[in-house]
mmCIF file of C-alpha atoms and ligand atoms in Angstrom:
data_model
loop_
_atom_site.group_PDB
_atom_site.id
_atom_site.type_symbol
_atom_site.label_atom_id
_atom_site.label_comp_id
_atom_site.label_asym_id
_atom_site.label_seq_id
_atom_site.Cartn_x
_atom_site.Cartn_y
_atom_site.Cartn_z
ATOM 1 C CA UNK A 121 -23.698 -8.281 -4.352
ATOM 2 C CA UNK A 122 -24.052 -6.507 -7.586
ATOM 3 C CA UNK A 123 -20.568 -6.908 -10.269
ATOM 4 C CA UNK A 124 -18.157 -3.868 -9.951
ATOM 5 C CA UNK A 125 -16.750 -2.074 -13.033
ATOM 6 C CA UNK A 126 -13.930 -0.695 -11.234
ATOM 7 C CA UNK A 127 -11.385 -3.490 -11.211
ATOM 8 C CA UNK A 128 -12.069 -4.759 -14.720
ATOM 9 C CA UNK A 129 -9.178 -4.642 -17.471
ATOM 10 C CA UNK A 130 -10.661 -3.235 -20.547
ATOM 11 C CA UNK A 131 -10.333 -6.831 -22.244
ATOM 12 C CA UNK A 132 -13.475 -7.847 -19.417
ATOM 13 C CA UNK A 133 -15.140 -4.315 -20.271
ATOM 14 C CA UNK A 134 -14.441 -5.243 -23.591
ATOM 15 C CA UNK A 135 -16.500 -8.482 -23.466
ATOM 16 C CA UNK A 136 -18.944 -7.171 -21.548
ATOM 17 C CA UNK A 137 -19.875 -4.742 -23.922
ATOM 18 C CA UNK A 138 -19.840 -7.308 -26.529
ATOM 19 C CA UNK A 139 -22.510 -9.100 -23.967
ATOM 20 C CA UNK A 140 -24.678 -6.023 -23.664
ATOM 21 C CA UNK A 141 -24.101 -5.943 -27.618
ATOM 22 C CA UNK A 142 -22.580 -3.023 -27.770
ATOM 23 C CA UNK A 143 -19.951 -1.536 -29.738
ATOM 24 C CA UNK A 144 -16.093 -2.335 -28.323
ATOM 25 C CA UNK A 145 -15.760 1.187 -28.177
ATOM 26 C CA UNK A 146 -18.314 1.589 -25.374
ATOM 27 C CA UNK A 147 -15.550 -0.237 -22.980
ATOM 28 C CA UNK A 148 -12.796 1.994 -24.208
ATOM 29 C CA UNK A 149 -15.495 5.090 -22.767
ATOM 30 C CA UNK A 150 -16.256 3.062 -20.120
ATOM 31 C CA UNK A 151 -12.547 2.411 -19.008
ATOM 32 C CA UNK A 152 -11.641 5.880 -19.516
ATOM 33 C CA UNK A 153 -13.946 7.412 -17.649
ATOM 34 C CA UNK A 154 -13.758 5.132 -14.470
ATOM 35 C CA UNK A 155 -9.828 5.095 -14.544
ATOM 36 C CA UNK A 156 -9.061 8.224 -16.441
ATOM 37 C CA UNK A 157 -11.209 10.984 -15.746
ATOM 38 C CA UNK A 158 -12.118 9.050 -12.376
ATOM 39 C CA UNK A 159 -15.529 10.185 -12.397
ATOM 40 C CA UNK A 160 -17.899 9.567 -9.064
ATOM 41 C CA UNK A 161 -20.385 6.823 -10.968
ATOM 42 C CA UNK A 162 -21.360 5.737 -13.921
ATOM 43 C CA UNK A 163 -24.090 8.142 -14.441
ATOM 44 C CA UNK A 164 -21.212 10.561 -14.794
ATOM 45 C CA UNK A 165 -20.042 8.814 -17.978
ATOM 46 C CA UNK A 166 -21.903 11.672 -19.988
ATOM 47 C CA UNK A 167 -20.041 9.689 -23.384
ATOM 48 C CA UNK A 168 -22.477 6.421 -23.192
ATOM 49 C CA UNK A 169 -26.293 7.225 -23.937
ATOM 50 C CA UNK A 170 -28.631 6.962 -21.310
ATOM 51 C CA UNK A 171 -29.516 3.970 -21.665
ATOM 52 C CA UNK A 172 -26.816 2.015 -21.479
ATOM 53 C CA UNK A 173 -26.085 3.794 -18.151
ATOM 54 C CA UNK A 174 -29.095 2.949 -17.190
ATOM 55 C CA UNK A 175 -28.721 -0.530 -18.343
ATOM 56 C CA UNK A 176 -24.853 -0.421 -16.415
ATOM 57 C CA UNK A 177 -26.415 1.256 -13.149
ATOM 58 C CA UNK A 178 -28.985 -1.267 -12.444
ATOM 59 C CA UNK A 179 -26.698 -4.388 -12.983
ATOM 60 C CA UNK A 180 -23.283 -3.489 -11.743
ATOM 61 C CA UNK A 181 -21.966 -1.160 -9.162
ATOM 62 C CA UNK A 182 -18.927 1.583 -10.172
ATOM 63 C CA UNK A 183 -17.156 -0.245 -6.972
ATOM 64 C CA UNK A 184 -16.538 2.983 -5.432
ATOM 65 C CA UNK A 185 -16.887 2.919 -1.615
ATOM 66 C CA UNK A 186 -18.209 4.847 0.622
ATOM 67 C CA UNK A 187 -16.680 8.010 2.273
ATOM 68 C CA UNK A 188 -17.694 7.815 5.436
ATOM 69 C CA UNK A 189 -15.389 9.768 7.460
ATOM 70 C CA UNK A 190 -12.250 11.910 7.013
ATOM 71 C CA UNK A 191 -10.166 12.774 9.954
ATOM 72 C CA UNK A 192 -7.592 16.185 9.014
ATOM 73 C CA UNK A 193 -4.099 16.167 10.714
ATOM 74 C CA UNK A 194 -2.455 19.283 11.231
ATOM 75 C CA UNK A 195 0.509 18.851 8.385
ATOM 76 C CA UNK A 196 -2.187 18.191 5.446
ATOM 77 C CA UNK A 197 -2.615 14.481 6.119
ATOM 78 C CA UNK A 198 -6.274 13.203 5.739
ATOM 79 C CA UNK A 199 -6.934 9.944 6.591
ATOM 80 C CA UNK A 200 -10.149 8.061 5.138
ATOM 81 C CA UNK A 201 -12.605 5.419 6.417
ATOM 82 C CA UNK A 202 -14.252 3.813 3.348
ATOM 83 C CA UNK A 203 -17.199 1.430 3.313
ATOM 84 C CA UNK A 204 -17.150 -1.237 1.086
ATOM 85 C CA UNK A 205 -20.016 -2.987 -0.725
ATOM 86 C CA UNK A 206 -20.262 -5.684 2.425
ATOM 87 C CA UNK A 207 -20.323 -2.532 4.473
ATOM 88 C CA UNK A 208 -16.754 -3.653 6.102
ATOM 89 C CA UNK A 209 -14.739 -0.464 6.396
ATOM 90 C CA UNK A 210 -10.744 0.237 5.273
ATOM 91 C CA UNK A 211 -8.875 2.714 5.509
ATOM 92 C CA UNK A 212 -6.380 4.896 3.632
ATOM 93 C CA UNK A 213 -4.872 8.313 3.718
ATOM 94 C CA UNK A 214 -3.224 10.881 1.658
ATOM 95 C CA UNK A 215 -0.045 12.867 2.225
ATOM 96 C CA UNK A 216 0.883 15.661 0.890
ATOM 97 C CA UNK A 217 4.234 16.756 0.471
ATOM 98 C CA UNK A 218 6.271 19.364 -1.122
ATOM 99 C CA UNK A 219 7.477 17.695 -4.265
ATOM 100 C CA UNK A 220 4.585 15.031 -4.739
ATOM 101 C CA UNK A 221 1.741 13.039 -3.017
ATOM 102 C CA UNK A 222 1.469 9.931 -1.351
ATOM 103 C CA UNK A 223 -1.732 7.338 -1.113
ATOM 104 C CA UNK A 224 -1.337 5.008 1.278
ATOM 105 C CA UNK A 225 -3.921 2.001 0.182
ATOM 106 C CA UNK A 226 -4.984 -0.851 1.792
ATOM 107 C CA UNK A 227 -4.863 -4.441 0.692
ATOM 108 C CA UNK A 228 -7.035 -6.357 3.080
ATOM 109 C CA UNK A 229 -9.425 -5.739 5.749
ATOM 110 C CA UNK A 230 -7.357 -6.163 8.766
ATOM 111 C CA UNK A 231 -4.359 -8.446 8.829
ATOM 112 C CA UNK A 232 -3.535 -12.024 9.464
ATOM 113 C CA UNK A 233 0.037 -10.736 10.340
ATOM 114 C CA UNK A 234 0.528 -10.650 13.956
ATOM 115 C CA UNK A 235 3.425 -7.902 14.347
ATOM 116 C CA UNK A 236 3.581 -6.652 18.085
ATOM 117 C CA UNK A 237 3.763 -2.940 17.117
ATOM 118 C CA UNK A 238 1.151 -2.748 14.692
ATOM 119 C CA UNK A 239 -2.519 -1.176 15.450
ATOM 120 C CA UNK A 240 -4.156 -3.050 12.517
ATOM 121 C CA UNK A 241 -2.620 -6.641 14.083
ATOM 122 C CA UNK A 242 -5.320 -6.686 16.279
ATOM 123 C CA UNK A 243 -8.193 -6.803 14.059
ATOM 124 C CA UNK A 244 -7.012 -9.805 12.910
ATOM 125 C CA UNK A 245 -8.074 -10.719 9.210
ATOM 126 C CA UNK A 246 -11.422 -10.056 7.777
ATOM 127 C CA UNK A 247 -11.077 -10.773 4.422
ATOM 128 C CA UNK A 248 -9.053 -9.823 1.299
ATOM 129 C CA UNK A 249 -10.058 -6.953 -0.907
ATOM 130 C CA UNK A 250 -10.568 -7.179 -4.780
ATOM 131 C CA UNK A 251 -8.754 -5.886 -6.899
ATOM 132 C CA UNK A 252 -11.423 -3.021 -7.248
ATOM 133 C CA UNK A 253 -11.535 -2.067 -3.699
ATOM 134 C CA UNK A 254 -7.277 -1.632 -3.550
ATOM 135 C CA UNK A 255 -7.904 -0.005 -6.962
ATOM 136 C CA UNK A 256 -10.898 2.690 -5.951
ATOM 137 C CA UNK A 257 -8.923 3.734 -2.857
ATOM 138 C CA UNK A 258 -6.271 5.229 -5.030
ATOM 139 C CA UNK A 259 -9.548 6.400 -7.573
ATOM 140 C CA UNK A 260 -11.874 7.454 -4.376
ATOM 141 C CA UNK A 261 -8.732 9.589 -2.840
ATOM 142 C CA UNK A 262 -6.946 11.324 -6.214
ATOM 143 C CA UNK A 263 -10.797 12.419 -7.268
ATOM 144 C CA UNK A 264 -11.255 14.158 -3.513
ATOM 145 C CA UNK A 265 -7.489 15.904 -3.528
ATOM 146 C CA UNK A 266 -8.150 16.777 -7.366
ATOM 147 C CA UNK A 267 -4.741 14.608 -7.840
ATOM 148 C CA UNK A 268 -3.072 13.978 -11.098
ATOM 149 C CA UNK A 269 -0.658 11.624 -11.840
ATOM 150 C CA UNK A 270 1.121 13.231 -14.957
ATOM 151 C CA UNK A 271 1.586 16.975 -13.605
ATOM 152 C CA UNK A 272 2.698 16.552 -10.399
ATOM 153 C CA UNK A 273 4.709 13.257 -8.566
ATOM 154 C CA UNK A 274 1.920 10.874 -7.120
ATOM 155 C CA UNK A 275 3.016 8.131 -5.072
ATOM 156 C CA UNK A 276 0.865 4.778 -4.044
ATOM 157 C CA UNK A 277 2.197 2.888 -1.323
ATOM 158 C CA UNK A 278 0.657 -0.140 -0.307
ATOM 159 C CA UNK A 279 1.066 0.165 3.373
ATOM 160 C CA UNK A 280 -2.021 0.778 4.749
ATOM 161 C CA UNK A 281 -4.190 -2.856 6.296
ATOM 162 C CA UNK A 282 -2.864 -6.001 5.662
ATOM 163 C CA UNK A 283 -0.145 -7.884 3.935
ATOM 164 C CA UNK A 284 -0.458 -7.490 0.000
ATOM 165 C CA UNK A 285 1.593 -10.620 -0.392
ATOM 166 C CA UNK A 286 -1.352 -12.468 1.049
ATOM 167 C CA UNK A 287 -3.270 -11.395 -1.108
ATOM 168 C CA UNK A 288 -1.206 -11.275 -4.180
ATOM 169 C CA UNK A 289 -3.290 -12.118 -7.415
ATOM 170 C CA UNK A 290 -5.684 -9.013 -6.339
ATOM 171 C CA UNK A 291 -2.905 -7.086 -6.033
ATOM 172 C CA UNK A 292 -0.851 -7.686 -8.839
ATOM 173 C CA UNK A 293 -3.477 -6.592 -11.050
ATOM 174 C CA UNK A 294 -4.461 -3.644 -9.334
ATOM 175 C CA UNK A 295 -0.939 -2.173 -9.928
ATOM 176 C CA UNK A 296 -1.336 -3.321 -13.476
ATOM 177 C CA UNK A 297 -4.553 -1.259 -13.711
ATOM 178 C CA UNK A 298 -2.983 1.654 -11.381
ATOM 179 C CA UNK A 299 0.338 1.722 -14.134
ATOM 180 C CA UNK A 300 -1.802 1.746 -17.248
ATOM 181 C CA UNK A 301 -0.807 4.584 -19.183
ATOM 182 C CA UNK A 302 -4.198 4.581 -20.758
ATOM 183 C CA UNK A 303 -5.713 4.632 -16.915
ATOM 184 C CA UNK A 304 -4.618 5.883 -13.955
ATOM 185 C CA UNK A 305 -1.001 6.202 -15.562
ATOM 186 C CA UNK A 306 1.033 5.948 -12.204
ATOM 187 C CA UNK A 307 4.449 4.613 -13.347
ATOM 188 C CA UNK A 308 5.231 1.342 -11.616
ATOM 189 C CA UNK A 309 8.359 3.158 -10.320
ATOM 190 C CA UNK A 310 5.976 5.045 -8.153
ATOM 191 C CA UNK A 311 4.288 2.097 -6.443
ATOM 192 C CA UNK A 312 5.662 0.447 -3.308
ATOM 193 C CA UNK A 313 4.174 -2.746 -1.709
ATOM 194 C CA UNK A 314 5.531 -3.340 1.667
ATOM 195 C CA UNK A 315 5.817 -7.047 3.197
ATOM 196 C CA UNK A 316 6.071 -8.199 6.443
ATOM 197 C CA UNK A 317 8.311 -10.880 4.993
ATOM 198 C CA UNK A 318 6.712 -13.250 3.297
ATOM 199 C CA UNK A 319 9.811 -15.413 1.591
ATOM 200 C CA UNK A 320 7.778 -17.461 -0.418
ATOM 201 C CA UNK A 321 5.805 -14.954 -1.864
ATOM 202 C CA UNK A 322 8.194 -12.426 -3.005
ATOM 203 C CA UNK A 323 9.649 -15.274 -5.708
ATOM 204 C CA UNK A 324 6.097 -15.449 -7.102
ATOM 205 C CA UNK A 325 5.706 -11.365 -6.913
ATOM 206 C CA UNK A 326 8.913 -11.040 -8.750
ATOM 207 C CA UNK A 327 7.633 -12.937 -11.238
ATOM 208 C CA UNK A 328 6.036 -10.241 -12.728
ATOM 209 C CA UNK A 329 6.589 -8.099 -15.365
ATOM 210 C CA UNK A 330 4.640 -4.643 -13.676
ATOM 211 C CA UNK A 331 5.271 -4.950 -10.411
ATOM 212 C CA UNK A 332 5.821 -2.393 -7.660
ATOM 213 C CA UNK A 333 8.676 -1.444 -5.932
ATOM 214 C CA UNK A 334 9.669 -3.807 -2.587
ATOM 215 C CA UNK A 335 9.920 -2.685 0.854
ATOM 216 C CA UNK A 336 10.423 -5.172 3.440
ATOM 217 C CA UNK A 337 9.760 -4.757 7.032
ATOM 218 C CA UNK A 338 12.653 -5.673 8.599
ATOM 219 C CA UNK A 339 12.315 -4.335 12.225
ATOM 220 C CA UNK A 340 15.273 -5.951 14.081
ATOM 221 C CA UNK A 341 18.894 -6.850 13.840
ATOM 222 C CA UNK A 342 18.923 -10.332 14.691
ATOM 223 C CA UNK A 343 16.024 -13.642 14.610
ATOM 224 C CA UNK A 344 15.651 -13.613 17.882
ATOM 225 C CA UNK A 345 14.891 -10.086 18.381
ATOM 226 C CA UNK A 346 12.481 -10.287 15.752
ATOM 227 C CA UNK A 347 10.715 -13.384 16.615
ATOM 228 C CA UNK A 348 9.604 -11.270 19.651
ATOM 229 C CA UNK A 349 8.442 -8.552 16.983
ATOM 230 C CA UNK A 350 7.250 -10.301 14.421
ATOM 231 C CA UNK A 351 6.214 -13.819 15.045
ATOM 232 C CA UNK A 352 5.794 -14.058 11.707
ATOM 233 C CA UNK A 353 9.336 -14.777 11.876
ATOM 234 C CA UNK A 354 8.916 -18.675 13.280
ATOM 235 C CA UNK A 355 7.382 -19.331 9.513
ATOM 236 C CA UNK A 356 9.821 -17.071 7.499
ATOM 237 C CA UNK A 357 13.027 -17.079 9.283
ATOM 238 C CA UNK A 358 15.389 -14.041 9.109
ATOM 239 C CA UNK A 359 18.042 -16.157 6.874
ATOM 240 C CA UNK A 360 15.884 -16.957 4.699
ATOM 241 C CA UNK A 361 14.165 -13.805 4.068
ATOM 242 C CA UNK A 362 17.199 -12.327 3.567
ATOM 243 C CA UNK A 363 18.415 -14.885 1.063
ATOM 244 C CA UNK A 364 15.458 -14.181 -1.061
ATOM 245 C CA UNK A 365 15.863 -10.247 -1.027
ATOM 246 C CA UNK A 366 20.106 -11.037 -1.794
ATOM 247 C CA UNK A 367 18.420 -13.069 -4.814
ATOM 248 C CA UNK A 368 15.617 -11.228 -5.589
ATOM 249 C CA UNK A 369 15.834 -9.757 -9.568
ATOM 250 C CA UNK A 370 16.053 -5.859 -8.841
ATOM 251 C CA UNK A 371 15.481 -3.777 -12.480
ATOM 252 C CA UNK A 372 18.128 -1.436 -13.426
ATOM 253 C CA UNK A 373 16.686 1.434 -11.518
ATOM 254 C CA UNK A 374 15.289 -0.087 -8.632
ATOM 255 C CA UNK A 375 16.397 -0.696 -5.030
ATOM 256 C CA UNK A 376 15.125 -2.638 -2.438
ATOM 257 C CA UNK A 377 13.478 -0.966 0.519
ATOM 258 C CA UNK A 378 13.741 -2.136 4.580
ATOM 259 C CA UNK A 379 11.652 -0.520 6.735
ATOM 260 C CA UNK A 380 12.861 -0.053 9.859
ATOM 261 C CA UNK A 381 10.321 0.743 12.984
ATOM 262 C CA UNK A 382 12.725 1.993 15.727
ATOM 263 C CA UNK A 383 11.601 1.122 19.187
ATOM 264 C CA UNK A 384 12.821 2.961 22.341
ATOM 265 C CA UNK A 385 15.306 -0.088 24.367
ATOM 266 C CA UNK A 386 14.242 -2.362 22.092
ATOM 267 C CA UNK A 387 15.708 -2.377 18.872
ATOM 268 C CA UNK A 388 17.009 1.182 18.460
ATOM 269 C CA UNK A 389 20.696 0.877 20.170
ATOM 270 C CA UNK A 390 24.266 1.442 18.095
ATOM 271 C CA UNK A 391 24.727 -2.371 18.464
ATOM 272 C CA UNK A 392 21.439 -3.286 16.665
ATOM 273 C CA UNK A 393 22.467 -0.423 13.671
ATOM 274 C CA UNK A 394 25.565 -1.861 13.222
ATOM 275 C CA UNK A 395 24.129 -5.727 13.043
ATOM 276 C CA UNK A 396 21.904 -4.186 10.486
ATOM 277 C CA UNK A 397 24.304 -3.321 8.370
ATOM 278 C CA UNK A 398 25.797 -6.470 8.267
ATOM 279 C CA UNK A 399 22.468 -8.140 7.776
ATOM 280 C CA UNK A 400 21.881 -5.920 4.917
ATOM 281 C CA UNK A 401 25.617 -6.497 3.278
ATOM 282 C CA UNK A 402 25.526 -7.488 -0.372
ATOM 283 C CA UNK A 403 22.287 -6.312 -0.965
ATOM 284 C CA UNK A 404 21.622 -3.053 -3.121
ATOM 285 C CA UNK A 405 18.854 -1.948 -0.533
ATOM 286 C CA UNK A 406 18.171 1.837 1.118
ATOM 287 C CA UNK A 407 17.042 1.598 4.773
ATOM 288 C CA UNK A 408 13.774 3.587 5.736
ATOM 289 C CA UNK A 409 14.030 4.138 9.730
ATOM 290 C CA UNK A 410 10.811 4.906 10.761
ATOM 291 C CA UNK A 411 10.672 5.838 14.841
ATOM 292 C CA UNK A 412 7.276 4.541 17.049
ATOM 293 C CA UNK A 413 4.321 6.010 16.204
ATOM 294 C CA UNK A 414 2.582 5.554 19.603
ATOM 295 C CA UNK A 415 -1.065 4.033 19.019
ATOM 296 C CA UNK A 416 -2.994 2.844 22.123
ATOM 297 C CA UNK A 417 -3.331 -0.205 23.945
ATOM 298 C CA UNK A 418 0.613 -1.254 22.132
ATOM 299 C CA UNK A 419 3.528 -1.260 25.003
ATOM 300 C CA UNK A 420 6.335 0.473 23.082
ATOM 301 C CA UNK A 421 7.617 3.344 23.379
ATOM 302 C CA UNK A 422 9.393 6.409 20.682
ATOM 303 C CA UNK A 423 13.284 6.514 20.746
ATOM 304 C CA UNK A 424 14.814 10.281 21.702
ATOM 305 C CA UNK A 425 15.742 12.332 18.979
ATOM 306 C CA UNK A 426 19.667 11.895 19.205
ATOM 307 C CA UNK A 427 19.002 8.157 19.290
ATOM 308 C CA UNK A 428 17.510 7.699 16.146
ATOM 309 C CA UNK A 429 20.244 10.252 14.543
ATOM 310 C CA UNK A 430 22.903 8.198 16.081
ATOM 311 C CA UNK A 431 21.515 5.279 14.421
ATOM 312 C CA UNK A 432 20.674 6.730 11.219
ATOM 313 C CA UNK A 433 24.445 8.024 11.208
ATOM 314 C CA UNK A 434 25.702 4.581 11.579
ATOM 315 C CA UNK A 435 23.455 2.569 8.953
ATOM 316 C CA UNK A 436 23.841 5.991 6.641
ATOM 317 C CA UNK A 437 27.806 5.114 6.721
ATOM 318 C CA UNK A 438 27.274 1.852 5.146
ATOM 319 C CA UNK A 439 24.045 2.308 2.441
ATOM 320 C CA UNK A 440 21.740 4.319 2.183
ATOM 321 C CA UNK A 441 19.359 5.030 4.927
ATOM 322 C CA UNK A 442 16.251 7.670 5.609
ATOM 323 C CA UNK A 443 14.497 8.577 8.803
ATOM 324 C CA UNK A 444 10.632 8.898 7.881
ATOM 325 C CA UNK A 445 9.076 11.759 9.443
ATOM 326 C CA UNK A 446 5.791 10.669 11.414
ATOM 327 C CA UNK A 447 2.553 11.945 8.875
ATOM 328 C CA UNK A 448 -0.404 12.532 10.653
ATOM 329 C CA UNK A 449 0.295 11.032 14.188
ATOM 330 C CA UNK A 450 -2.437 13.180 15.576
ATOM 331 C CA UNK A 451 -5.429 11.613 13.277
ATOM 332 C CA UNK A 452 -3.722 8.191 13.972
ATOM 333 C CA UNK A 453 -2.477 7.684 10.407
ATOM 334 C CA UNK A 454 1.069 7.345 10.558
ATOM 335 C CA UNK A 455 2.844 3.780 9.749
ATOM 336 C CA UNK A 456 1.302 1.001 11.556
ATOM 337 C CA UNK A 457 -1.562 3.159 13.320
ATOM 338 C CA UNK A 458 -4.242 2.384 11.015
ATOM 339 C CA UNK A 459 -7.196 0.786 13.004
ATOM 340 C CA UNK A 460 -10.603 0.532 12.840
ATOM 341 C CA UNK A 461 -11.829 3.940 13.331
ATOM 342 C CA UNK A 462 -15.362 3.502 13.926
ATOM 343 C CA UNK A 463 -14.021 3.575 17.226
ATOM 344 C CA UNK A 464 -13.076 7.388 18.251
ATOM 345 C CA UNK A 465 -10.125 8.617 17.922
HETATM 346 S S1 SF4 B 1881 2.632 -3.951 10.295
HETATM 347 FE FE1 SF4 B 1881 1.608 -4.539 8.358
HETATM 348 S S2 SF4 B 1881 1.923 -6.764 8.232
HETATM 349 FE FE2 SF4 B 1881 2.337 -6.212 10.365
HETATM 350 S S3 SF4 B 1881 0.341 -6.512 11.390
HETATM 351 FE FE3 SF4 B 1881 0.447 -4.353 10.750
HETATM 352 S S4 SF4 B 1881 -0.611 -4.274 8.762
HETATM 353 FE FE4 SF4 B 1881 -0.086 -6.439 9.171
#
């Protein structure tokens, strides 16, 4: 597979100009027009002569993938299946919304994460993505929607396939890229990474100086309840999860996100809401509620209405607490129904 130029900090473009012996400035063009202007190749960086696009073109690859479908939801959502180099296939979607726009990336192909609610789950994993696959998603999908980070809010959300915190070093500097004011210039306040839960990981993420913002799936109100959800659980247990998030070093401005996925007679009753906010106690954290999005072939079911209000109401009386409205459920690419879509849908 050829080298990508999409994933490379501008001290590696910087060197490789020096190897094509070329002038430093070259990278600087280079960077700006892969990350900046987000052009669709590097033919389109009309700033380098020909030939040394032609030299670029025939050994490396811009690291773009492939659009090879786009499914349109009623409310504006349009989720993407990309084909990478290997000719694997992610996925990722945009949402718009009133005030600003969300990407929703992925960070591996499938997942090794086994949670009982989740579409992707069942793919198991494929592999990790480079740091220039998470990074071209955002490029691939702000270039179609004519997106731009500085005039109106754009959001990134690592959400989408797998668990970033498996696959940390790629994505650490893929949000260093994504935040370069230079770049792509999406403040770091903008990204989210969401984790299943991984306790050992989230030490080592905090560890960083541009990091995204944390969101951790929380899902039930006690271990036992979400051993049966997540059996991810048996290898990160609940008190210890929670231990790292009460310890974890929030900056000034920054909360730490739970997501909650309420399931009908499962985890969604007045009881559970109020064990939550105990769980959460002592921890500066909002609470995203996020009701079943029904996917097939998964056994669960979406809570009423006036359920999920009654147990916003309660967690709402003790922190903060949100009840995500479902993007996209028609097109399948609402929270936890990405899938492989070469299948139908
Ligand atoms: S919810 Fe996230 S972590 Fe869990 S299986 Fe699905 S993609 Fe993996």
């Amino acid at each position: 597979m050829e080298d990508a130029l999409i994933g490379q900090e501008l001290g590696e473009l910087t060197a490789l100009a020096a190897a094509l012996e070329e002038p430093a400035y070259r990278a600087r063009q280079i960077y700006r027009g892969l990350y900046r202007e987000r052009l669709s190749g590097i033919d389109r960086i009309s700033t380098l002569p020909r030939k040394l696009r032609e030299t670029l073109e025939r050994d490396f690859t811009s690291g773009l993938p492939a659009v090879e479908k786009r499914f349109d939801a009623a409310d504006g959502t349009a989720r993407y299946l990309l084909r990478l180099a290997d000719g694997k296939s992610i996925e990722a979607v945009f949402i718009p919304e009133a005030a600003r726009d969300t990407l929703c990336i992925s960070t591996q192909v499938g997942c090794p994460v086994d949670c009982r609610f989740c579409l992707t789950a069942a793919m198991g994993l494929e592999r990790n993505l480079t740091c220039g696959e998470i990074v071209a998603q955002a490029l691939t999908l702000a270039r179609l929607h004519a997106l731009e980070a500085r005039e109106r809010g754009l959001n990134i959300v690592m959400m989408g396939m797998g668990e970033p915190l498996l696959n940390l070093d790629a994505v650490m500097k893929a949000t260093r890229l994504l935040a370069d004011p230079q770049g792509v210039a999406i403040s770091q306040r903008r990204m989210t990474v969401s984790t299943a839960g991984i306790a050992s990981r989230i030490e080592e993420f905090a560890r960083h100086d541009v990091r995204a913002k944390l969101a951790v799936s929380l899902n039930a109100s006690n271990e036992e309840q979400r051993l049966r959800l997540m059996p991810i659980t048996k290898k990160y247990r609940l008190g210890e999860l929670l231990e790292v998030c009460r310890n974890y070093p929030l900056r000034p401005w920054e909360w730490l996100m739970f997501e909650y996925v309420l399931l009908k007679g499962v985890n969604d009753s007045d009881r559970d809401a109020r064990d939550v906010t105990r769980l959460l106690a002592n921890i500066k954290c909002k609470v995203n509620l996020i009701p079943f999005n029904p996917g097939p072939g998964i056994d669960f079911e979406t809570p009423a209405a006036a359920r999920v209000e009654a147990f916003h109401k309660i967690v709402m009386a003790a922190m903060p607490c949100f009840v995500r409205q479902p993007r996209g459920r028609d097109i399948f690419a609402a929270c936890g129904q990405l899938k492989r879509t070469a299948q139908p849908s």
